[in-house]
Amino acid sequence: MPDLSAVPIRPAATVLLLRDEPAFQVLMVRRHHQIDFASGALVFPGGKTHEGDHDPAWAARCTGWDEVVADELPFRIAAIREVYEEAGVLLAVDAAGEPFMGDARAHDARDAVAKDQQSFIDVVSELDLKLDLAALTTFARWITPPLTPKRFDTWFYVCRAGSEQLAICDGWETVDAEWIAPAQALEMAATGERKIIFPTRMNLQLLAEASDAADAIARAMARTLVPVEPKIEQRGDERVLVLPPNAGYGPVVEPLSAVGI
């Protein structure tokens, strides 16, 4: 059996994109069944950071640059890039500082960015946009425990969606995109109708405590960020995952057999 404790931890970012009409909902995408991590699972748009997310030239192509801790900047850029690649929503403002409504050029460039055929910063520059870093609020940070061949240090962000941009899956990494109430997603996971992995489920439960998008963002701003790296413990005859008690999820002891990572 391989030594999974030696698996490198990859930086990643994801976005909980929210809307209140027709109801309080979050955007989720279904992973392609041939993807090697969380295949077929319902997840929030997100993925690994790329080298281009660290480009210092982004300073001129972002709003809120000086309001974000330097080490976190690539995660926010990655989060915005990933929701653009996977769902076609570009969280940016135009030259007048107005929210970007989407257009054919942004739609046409999306596939090239996802396949590394064109850099994200070049697309944003050609569109004369700036990424709206301030639109993102830190929601959570999860570090995969040493029990899988792939580990991630993932920053979760929450953001209110504009009503003008349609969410459309990329058909490559994701095969479906849908707006869904957090409680409904949890119910479908409980009945086995949808596959939802443990970190996604825990953050859906946290999100479901809010009444609407503004409440979810306010709660996230009020929480002290506690990085969550579930600990593996032996409880009787069963191995379980235990979350830090001060992370905001309440007392969580999850049988390892039910985690579904």
mmCIF file of C-alpha atoms in Angstrom, residues 38-163:
data_model
loop_
_atom_site.group_PDB
_atom_site.id
_atom_site.type_symbol
_atom_site.label_atom_id
_atom_site.label_comp_id
_atom_site.label_asym_id
_atom_site.label_seq_id
_atom_site.Cartn_x
_atom_site.Cartn_y
_atom_site.Cartn_z
ATOM 1 C CA ALA A 38 -14.677 13.206 -7.480
ATOM 2 C CA SER A 39 -15.913 11.775 -10.780
ATOM 3 C CA GLY A 40 -19.668 12.167 -11.195
ATOM 4 C CA ALA A 41 -19.972 14.213 -7.998
ATOM 5 C CA LEU A 42 -21.981 17.391 -7.557
ATOM 6 C CA VAL A 43 -19.494 20.113 -6.566
ATOM 7 C CA PHE A 44 -18.979 23.849 -6.503
ATOM 8 C CA PRO A 45 -17.021 25.220 -9.499
ATOM 9 C CA GLY A 46 -13.309 25.139 -8.672
ATOM 10 C CA GLY A 47 -9.942 23.549 -9.202
ATOM 11 C CA LYS A 48 -6.178 23.800 -8.782
ATOM 12 C CA THR A 49 -4.314 27.097 -9.013
ATOM 13 C CA HIS A 50 -2.223 27.614 -12.158
ATOM 14 C CA GLU A 51 1.103 29.348 -12.694
ATOM 15 C CA GLY A 52 -0.681 32.225 -14.442
ATOM 16 C CA ASP A 53 -2.698 32.936 -11.295
ATOM 17 C CA HIS A 54 0.556 34.176 -9.707
ATOM 18 C CA ASP A 55 1.395 36.665 -12.483
ATOM 19 C CA PRO A 56 2.148 40.074 -10.870
ATOM 20 C CA ALA A 57 0.593 41.721 -13.942
ATOM 21 C CA TRP A 58 -2.793 40.869 -12.424
ATOM 22 C CA ALA A 59 -2.363 43.903 -10.145
ATOM 23 C CA ALA A 60 -3.464 46.104 -13.038
ATOM 24 C CA ARG A 61 -6.337 43.784 -13.954
ATOM 25 C CA CYS A 62 -8.048 43.371 -10.571
ATOM 26 C CA THR A 63 -10.153 45.512 -8.291
ATOM 27 C CA GLY A 64 -9.591 45.074 -4.570
ATOM 28 C CA TRP A 65 -5.956 44.015 -5.119
ATOM 29 C CA ASP A 66 -4.622 45.979 -2.138
ATOM 30 C CA GLU A 67 -7.430 44.745 0.111
ATOM 31 C CA VAL A 68 -6.369 41.090 -0.137
ATOM 32 C CA VAL A 69 -3.449 39.480 1.708
ATOM 33 C CA ALA A 70 -0.732 38.805 -0.871
ATOM 34 C CA ASP A 71 -0.586 35.049 -0.269
ATOM 35 C CA GLU A 72 -4.319 34.768 -0.940
ATOM 36 C CA LEU A 73 -4.346 36.679 -4.249
ATOM 37 C CA PRO A 74 -3.609 33.633 -6.482
ATOM 38 C CA PHE A 75 -6.426 31.691 -4.798
ATOM 39 C CA ARG A 76 -8.980 34.407 -5.579
ATOM 40 C CA ILE A 77 -7.766 34.694 -9.164
ATOM 41 C CA ALA A 78 -7.934 30.900 -9.501
ATOM 42 C CA ALA A 79 -11.446 30.842 -8.045
ATOM 43 C CA ILE A 80 -12.674 33.408 -10.596
ATOM 44 C CA ARG A 81 -10.887 31.633 -13.446
ATOM 45 C CA GLU A 82 -12.371 28.273 -12.490
ATOM 46 C CA VAL A 83 -15.971 29.498 -12.313
ATOM 47 C CA TYR A 84 -15.396 31.094 -15.734
ATOM 48 C CA GLU A 85 -13.945 27.897 -17.206
ATOM 49 C CA GLU A 86 -16.448 25.477 -15.673
ATOM 50 C CA ALA A 87 -19.650 27.524 -15.628
ATOM 51 C CA GLY A 88 -19.071 30.419 -18.034
ATOM 52 C CA VAL A 89 -19.559 33.139 -15.394
ATOM 53 C CA LEU A 90 -16.868 35.839 -15.323
ATOM 54 C CA LEU A 91 -16.761 37.810 -12.053
ATOM 55 C CA ALA A 92 -15.359 41.081 -13.357
ATOM 56 C CA VAL A 93 -16.122 44.760 -13.877
ATOM 57 C CA ASP A 94 -15.817 46.810 -17.070
ATOM 58 C CA ALA A 95 -13.878 50.030 -17.654
ATOM 59 C CA ALA A 96 -16.715 52.028 -16.071
ATOM 60 C CA GLY A 97 -16.619 49.854 -12.945
ATOM 61 C CA GLU A 98 -19.932 48.177 -13.772
ATOM 62 C CA PRO A 99 -20.428 44.409 -13.355
ATOM 63 C CA PHE A 100 -19.577 42.511 -16.520
ATOM 64 C CA MET A 101 -22.732 41.189 -18.176
ATOM 65 C CA GLY A 102 -21.040 38.625 -20.412
ATOM 66 C CA ASP A 103 -20.656 38.729 -24.188
ATOM 67 C CA ALA A 104 -19.807 36.548 -27.180
ATOM 68 C CA ARG A 105 -16.072 37.250 -26.939
ATOM 69 C CA ALA A 106 -15.879 36.005 -23.357
ATOM 70 C CA HIS A 107 -17.961 32.966 -24.277
ATOM 71 C CA ASP A 108 -15.777 32.123 -27.276
ATOM 72 C CA ALA A 109 -12.494 32.436 -25.331
ATOM 73 C CA ARG A 110 -13.600 30.221 -22.452
ATOM 74 C CA ASP A 111 -12.643 26.891 -24.026
ATOM 75 C CA ALA A 112 -9.186 28.157 -25.012
ATOM 76 C CA VAL A 113 -8.505 29.270 -21.434
ATOM 77 C CA ALA A 114 -9.692 25.941 -20.012
ATOM 78 C CA LYS A 115 -7.385 24.030 -22.376
ATOM 79 C CA ASP A 116 -4.379 26.325 -21.730
ATOM 80 C CA GLN A 117 -4.421 27.543 -25.320
ATOM 81 C CA GLN A 118 -4.823 31.157 -24.229
ATOM 82 C CA SER A 119 -3.915 32.788 -20.938
ATOM 83 C CA PHE A 120 -6.689 34.046 -18.702
ATOM 84 C CA ILE A 121 -4.975 37.389 -18.158
ATOM 85 C CA ASP A 122 -4.775 37.971 -21.918
ATOM 86 C CA VAL A 123 -8.497 37.336 -22.285
ATOM 87 C CA VAL A 124 -9.345 39.686 -19.419
ATOM 88 C CA SER A 125 -7.039 42.359 -20.880
ATOM 89 C CA GLU A 126 -8.507 42.029 -24.380
ATOM 90 C CA LEU A 127 -12.006 42.410 -22.921
ATOM 91 C CA ASP A 128 -10.771 45.496 -20.977
ATOM 92 C CA LEU A 129 -12.055 44.031 -17.721
ATOM 93 C CA LYS A 130 -10.814 43.757 -14.154
ATOM 94 C CA LEU A 131 -11.427 40.734 -11.960
ATOM 95 C CA ASP A 132 -13.636 41.661 -9.019
ATOM 96 C CA LEU A 133 -11.599 40.232 -6.135
ATOM 97 C CA ALA A 134 -13.651 42.200 -3.617
ATOM 98 C CA ALA A 135 -16.790 40.352 -4.698
ATOM 99 C CA LEU A 136 -15.427 37.216 -3.027
ATOM 100 C CA THR A 137 -15.782 36.597 0.708
ATOM 101 C CA THR A 138 -13.750 33.841 2.347
ATOM 102 C CA PHE A 139 -16.102 31.039 3.393
ATOM 103 C CA ALA A 140 -13.811 28.189 4.482
ATOM 104 C CA ARG A 141 -10.437 26.532 3.969
ATOM 105 C CA TRP A 142 -10.092 22.751 3.798
ATOM 106 C CA ILE A 143 -6.972 20.585 3.637
ATOM 107 C CA THR A 144 -7.451 17.010 2.454
ATOM 108 C CA PRO A 145 -6.332 14.472 5.077
ATOM 109 C CA PRO A 146 -3.714 11.869 4.069
ATOM 110 C CA LEU A 147 -6.098 9.175 2.890
ATOM 111 C CA THR A 148 -6.309 9.683 -0.899
ATOM 112 C CA PRO A 149 -3.781 9.736 -3.772
ATOM 113 C CA LYS A 150 -4.567 13.452 -4.246
ATOM 114 C CA ARG A 151 -4.583 16.112 -1.546
ATOM 115 C CA PHE A 152 -5.678 19.746 -1.798
ATOM 116 C CA ASP A 153 -5.455 22.942 0.226
ATOM 117 C CA THR A 154 -8.707 24.518 -0.954
ATOM 118 C CA TRP A 155 -9.994 28.006 -0.256
ATOM 119 C CA PHE A 156 -13.786 28.289 -0.481
ATOM 120 C CA TYR A 157 -15.255 31.676 -1.390
ATOM 121 C CA VAL A 158 -18.845 32.868 -1.378
ATOM 122 C CA CYS A 159 -20.152 35.430 -3.868
ATOM 123 C CA ARG A 160 -23.465 36.843 -4.994
ATOM 124 C CA ALA A 161 -24.125 36.133 -8.684
ATOM 125 C CA GLY A 162 -25.234 38.744 -11.176
ATOM 126 C CA SER A 163 -28.513 37.875 -12.866
#
